Short mmCIF file of C-alpha atoms in Angstrom, two decimals:
data_model
loop_
_atom_site.label_atom_id
_atom_site.label_comp_id
_atom_site.label_asym_id
_atom_site.label_seq_id
_atom_site.Cartn_x
_atom_site.Cartn_y
_atom_site.Cartn_z
CA MET K 208 -32.31 0.93 22.57
CA LYS K 209 -32.27 -0.92 25.93
CA ILE K 210 -29.96 -0.05 28.77
CA ILE K 211 -29.00 -2.48 31.40
CA GLN K 212 -27.13 -1.42 34.53
CA VAL K 213 -24.71 -4.20 35.65
CA ASP K 214 -22.56 -4.82 38.64
CA PRO K 215 -19.43 -6.67 37.16
CA THR K 216 -18.62 -8.06 40.59
CA LYS K 217 -21.87 -10.00 40.89
CA ASP K 218 -23.66 -12.63 38.78
CA TYR K 219 -24.21 -11.22 35.31
CA ALA K 220 -25.05 -14.49 33.54
CA PRO K 221 -28.57 -13.30 32.63
CA VAL K 222 -27.12 -10.19 31.04
CA ILE K 223 -24.73 -12.35 28.95
CA VAL K 224 -27.73 -14.28 27.59
CA GLU K 225 -29.48 -11.07 26.62
CA VAL K 226 -26.29 -9.77 24.94
CA ILE K 227 -25.94 -13.00 22.94
CA ASN K 228 -29.51 -12.73 21.85
CA VAL K 229 -28.86 -9.36 20.43
CA LEU K 230 -25.55 -10.36 18.77
CA GLU K 231 -27.31 -13.42 17.15
CA ALA K 232 -29.90 -11.10 15.64
CA GLY K 233 -27.10 -9.10 14.04
CA GLY K 234 -27.34 -6.26 16.51
CA VAL K 235 -24.75 -4.12 18.19
CA VAL K 236 -23.99 -3.85 21.93
CA LEU K 237 -22.34 -1.09 23.77
CA TYR K 238 -20.19 -2.86 26.35
CA PRO K 239 -17.41 -2.36 28.80
CA THR K 240 -13.87 -3.71 28.16
CA ASP K 241 -10.46 -3.60 30.02
CA THR K 242 -9.81 -0.15 28.54
CA LEU K 243 -12.83 1.68 27.26
CA TYR K 244 -16.54 1.19 26.44
CA GLY K 245 -16.71 -0.50 23.06
CA LEU K 246 -19.17 -1.44 20.31
CA ALA K 247 -19.55 -5.25 20.06
CA ALA K 248 -20.94 -6.97 16.90
CA ASN K 249 -20.35 -10.35 15.34
CA ALA K 250 -17.09 -9.61 13.49
CA LEU K 251 -17.88 -12.31 10.96
CA ASN K 252 -21.33 -10.87 10.15
CA VAL K 253 -20.89 -8.24 7.42
CA GLU K 254 -24.26 -6.42 8.12
CA ALA K 255 -23.56 -6.22 11.80
CA VAL K 256 -20.12 -4.90 11.21
CA GLU K 257 -21.63 -2.24 8.87
CA ARG K 258 -23.91 -1.17 11.66
CA VAL K 259 -20.87 -0.53 13.86
CA PHE K 260 -19.38 1.75 11.10
CA LYS K 261 -22.66 3.66 10.89
CA ILE K 262 -23.00 4.09 14.65
CA LYS K 263 -19.47 5.52 14.87
CA GLN K 264 -19.96 7.55 11.71
CA ARG K 265 -16.63 5.93 10.63
CA SER K 266 -15.36 5.74 7.17
CA PHE K 267 -15.55 2.31 5.61
CA LEU K 268 -11.88 2.85 4.49
CA LYS K 269 -10.69 2.58 8.22
CA PRO K 270 -10.35 -0.91 9.52
CA LEU K 271 -11.96 -2.12 12.83
CA PRO K 272 -10.11 -4.17 15.48
CA ILE K 273 -11.58 -7.31 16.69
CA SER K 274 -11.43 -9.46 19.88
CA ALA K 275 -10.54 -13.21 20.21
CA ARG K 276 -10.83 -15.30 23.34
CA ASN K 277 -7.69 -17.19 23.03
CA MET K 278 -4.68 -18.04 20.78
CA LYS K 279 -6.77 -20.88 19.03
CA TRP K 280 -9.19 -18.21 17.95
CA VAL K 281 -6.32 -15.95 16.78
CA LYS K 282 -4.95 -18.83 14.59
CA GLU K 283 -8.38 -19.26 12.97
CA LEU K 284 -8.60 -15.50 12.14
CA ALA K 285 -5.06 -14.76 11.07
CA LYS K 286 -1.78 -16.24 9.90
CA ILE K 287 0.69 -16.47 12.79
CA THR K 288 4.21 -18.05 13.00
CA PRO K 289 5.35 -19.97 16.02
CA LYS K 290 7.68 -17.14 16.92
CA GLN K 291 4.83 -14.55 16.82
CA GLU K 292 2.66 -16.95 18.90
CA TYR K 293 5.53 -17.09 21.48
CA MET K 294 5.75 -13.37 21.63
CA LEU K 295 2.02 -12.71 21.87
CA GLU K 296 1.54 -15.22 24.64
CA LYS K 297 3.78 -13.02 26.66
CA ILE K 298 1.57 -9.95 26.34
CA TRP K 299 -1.99 -11.42 26.01
CA PRO K 300 -4.44 -11.10 27.40
CA GLY K 301 -3.82 -7.42 27.74
CA VAL K 302 -3.93 -3.93 26.20
CA VAL K 303 -1.93 -4.68 23.10
CA THR K 304 -3.53 -5.14 19.63
CA ALA K 305 -1.65 -7.11 17.08
CA VAL K 306 -1.77 -6.52 13.29
CA LEU K 307 -1.57 -9.91 11.50
CA PRO K 308 -2.14 -11.21 8.04
CA LYS K 309 -5.89 -12.14 7.94
CA ASN K 310 -7.45 -15.42 7.02
CA SER K 311 -10.35 -15.45 4.60
CA ILE K 312 -12.80 -16.06 7.44
CA VAL K 313 -12.52 -12.33 8.36
CA PRO K 314 -14.77 -10.21 6.04
CA ASP K 315 -13.13 -7.48 4.00
CA VAL K 316 -15.35 -4.87 5.60
CA VAL K 317 -13.55 -5.44 8.92
CA THR K 318 -10.19 -4.77 7.44
CA ALA K 319 -11.40 -2.06 4.86
CA GLY K 320 -10.19 -4.40 2.18
CA HIS K 321 -6.62 -4.63 3.50
CA PRO K 322 -4.89 -8.00 3.88
CA ASN K 323 -4.22 -7.63 7.57
CA VAL K 324 -6.39 -7.66 10.62
CA ALA K 325 -6.02 -6.09 14.16
CA ILE K 326 -6.73 -8.49 16.94
CA ARG K 327 -6.65 -8.45 20.70
CA ILE K 328 -7.28 -10.90 23.41
CA PRO K 329 -8.73 -8.49 26.21
CA ASP K 330 -8.08 -8.91 29.87
CA TYR K 331 -11.76 -8.48 31.15
CA LYS K 332 -13.72 -11.20 32.77
CA MET K 333 -17.03 -10.17 31.40
CA VAL K 334 -15.83 -10.03 27.78
CA ASP K 335 -14.02 -13.37 28.22
CA THR K 336 -17.19 -14.97 29.48
CA LEU K 337 -19.20 -13.39 26.59
CA LEU K 338 -16.75 -14.63 23.95
CA GLY K 339 -16.77 -18.15 25.56
CA LYS K 340 -20.50 -18.45 25.59
CA TYR K 341 -21.13 -16.78 22.19
CA GLY K 342 -18.33 -18.36 20.35
CA TYR K 343 -17.65 -15.75 17.74
CA PRO K 344 -15.12 -12.90 17.64
CA LEU K 345 -16.46 -9.48 18.27
CA THR K 346 -15.68 -5.93 17.05
CA MET K 347 -13.69 -4.16 19.72
CA THR K 348 -13.68 -0.38 18.75
CA SER K 349 -14.24 2.37 21.24
CA ALA K 350 -17.84 3.63 21.64
CA ASN K 351 -17.47 7.07 20.24
CA VAL K 352 -17.90 9.07 17.04
CA SER K 353 -14.90 8.37 14.83
CA GLY K 354 -12.22 10.97 15.41
CA ASN K 355 -13.61 12.15 18.83
CA LYS K 356 -11.94 11.29 22.18
CA PRO K 357 -13.19 8.14 23.99
CA ILE K 358 -15.66 8.73 26.82
CA GLN K 359 -15.86 6.86 30.05
CA ARG K 360 -19.53 7.45 30.97
CA VAL K 361 -22.43 5.76 29.24
CA GLU K 362 -24.80 8.84 29.45
CA GLU K 363 -22.15 10.85 27.67
CA ILE K 364 -21.47 8.21 25.06
CA ILE K 365 -25.19 7.93 24.22
CA GLU K 366 -25.48 11.71 23.87
CA SER K 367 -22.40 11.82 21.54
CA LEU K 368 -23.92 9.13 19.34
CA SER K 369 -27.37 10.71 19.27
CA HIS K 370 -26.82 12.20 15.83
CA SER K 371 -25.88 8.84 14.26
CA LEU K 372 -28.39 7.28 11.86
CA VAL K 373 -27.97 3.97 13.79
CA MET K 374 -27.77 3.48 17.50
CA PRO K 375 -26.69 0.47 19.58
CA ASP K 376 -29.44 -2.11 20.20
CA LEU K 377 -28.28 -2.83 23.86
CA VAL K 378 -26.15 -0.92 26.34
CA ILE K 379 -24.41 -2.51 29.24
CA ASP K 380 -23.66 0.12 31.80
CA VAL K 381 -21.22 -0.82 34.53
CA GLY K 382 -20.67 2.67 35.65
CA THR K 383 -17.90 5.17 34.87
CA LEU K 384 -14.76 3.33 33.81
CA PRO K 385 -11.39 4.37 35.21
CA PRO K 386 -9.30 6.73 32.89
CA SER K 387 -7.50 4.68 30.26
CA GLU K 388 -5.83 4.99 26.86
CA PRO K 389 -6.71 2.88 23.92
CA PRO K 390 -4.61 -0.32 23.39
CA THR K 391 -1.10 -0.09 21.99
CA LEU K 392 -1.02 -1.17 18.30
CA ILE K 393 1.89 -3.41 17.07
CA ASP K 394 2.41 -4.58 13.51
CA PHE K 395 3.57 -8.15 13.37
CA THR K 396 3.44 -8.43 9.56
CA GLY K 397 7.21 -7.58 9.00
CA ALA K 398 10.49 -9.20 10.01
CA GLN K 399 10.41 -7.51 13.48
CA PRO K 400 7.32 -6.21 15.43
CA LYS K 401 6.76 -2.44 14.91
CA ILE K 402 4.77 -0.23 17.23
CA LEU K 403 2.20 1.82 15.23
CA HIS K 404 0.42 3.54 18.09
CA VAL K 405 1.47 3.99 21.67
CA GLY K 406 -1.45 3.37 24.06
CA ALA K 407 -2.02 1.76 27.38
CA ALA K 408 0.99 -0.50 27.13
CA LYS K 409 4.33 1.20 27.26
CA PRO K 410 6.86 0.59 24.43
CA GLN K 411 9.89 -0.01 26.60
CA GLN K 412 8.09 -2.77 28.64
CA LEU K 413 6.70 -4.36 25.35
CA MET K 414 10.14 -4.46 23.73
CA GLU K 415 11.59 -6.13 26.76
CA LEU K 416 8.78 -8.72 26.83
CA LEU K 417 9.13 -9.40 23.10
CA GLY K 418 12.91 -9.74 23.39
CA ILE K 419 13.63 -6.90 21.02
#
């Protein structure tokens, strides 16, 4: 496992190249997002996604959320109506994960065999740059043992994962992230959006934005 300390306010292009090399080899990267440190793997690579489950000691019966760069990507990954697209454009990029009917391009291991997929467009420049240069959606799950509270410091994350059978191949350390909650989860598969989990985005503000 290699650890790279990065100042996200400076040029991190060489680091992005190294991250992509790991992802292309089917590896997993511990990386910062707009909420928490996460575990990134090619979301379309079954073996890579399985490594994420093993690192988190997560049941394969629990789906993993994934990240997309823009709405074009979302439409390739999931079925989305014009009305839903209009709503989501109001809240993306940002700290809201949308549950949508998945397209066949998304492996069943990502969704634990369910017909829906959880997708988010993050609001974090480094992740946007990575997605743009890599060209594939990434897993976007918190870097912690499944069921445990998320951790903001890389050293503590590595310690917490030390008993996993698999470890991340590369760690991008930008320092301690500010306190944050996981993203808010909204189900868009029904007639009206339904909040499944309240996180960083507040329900009342979301409902106003979505016109509900």
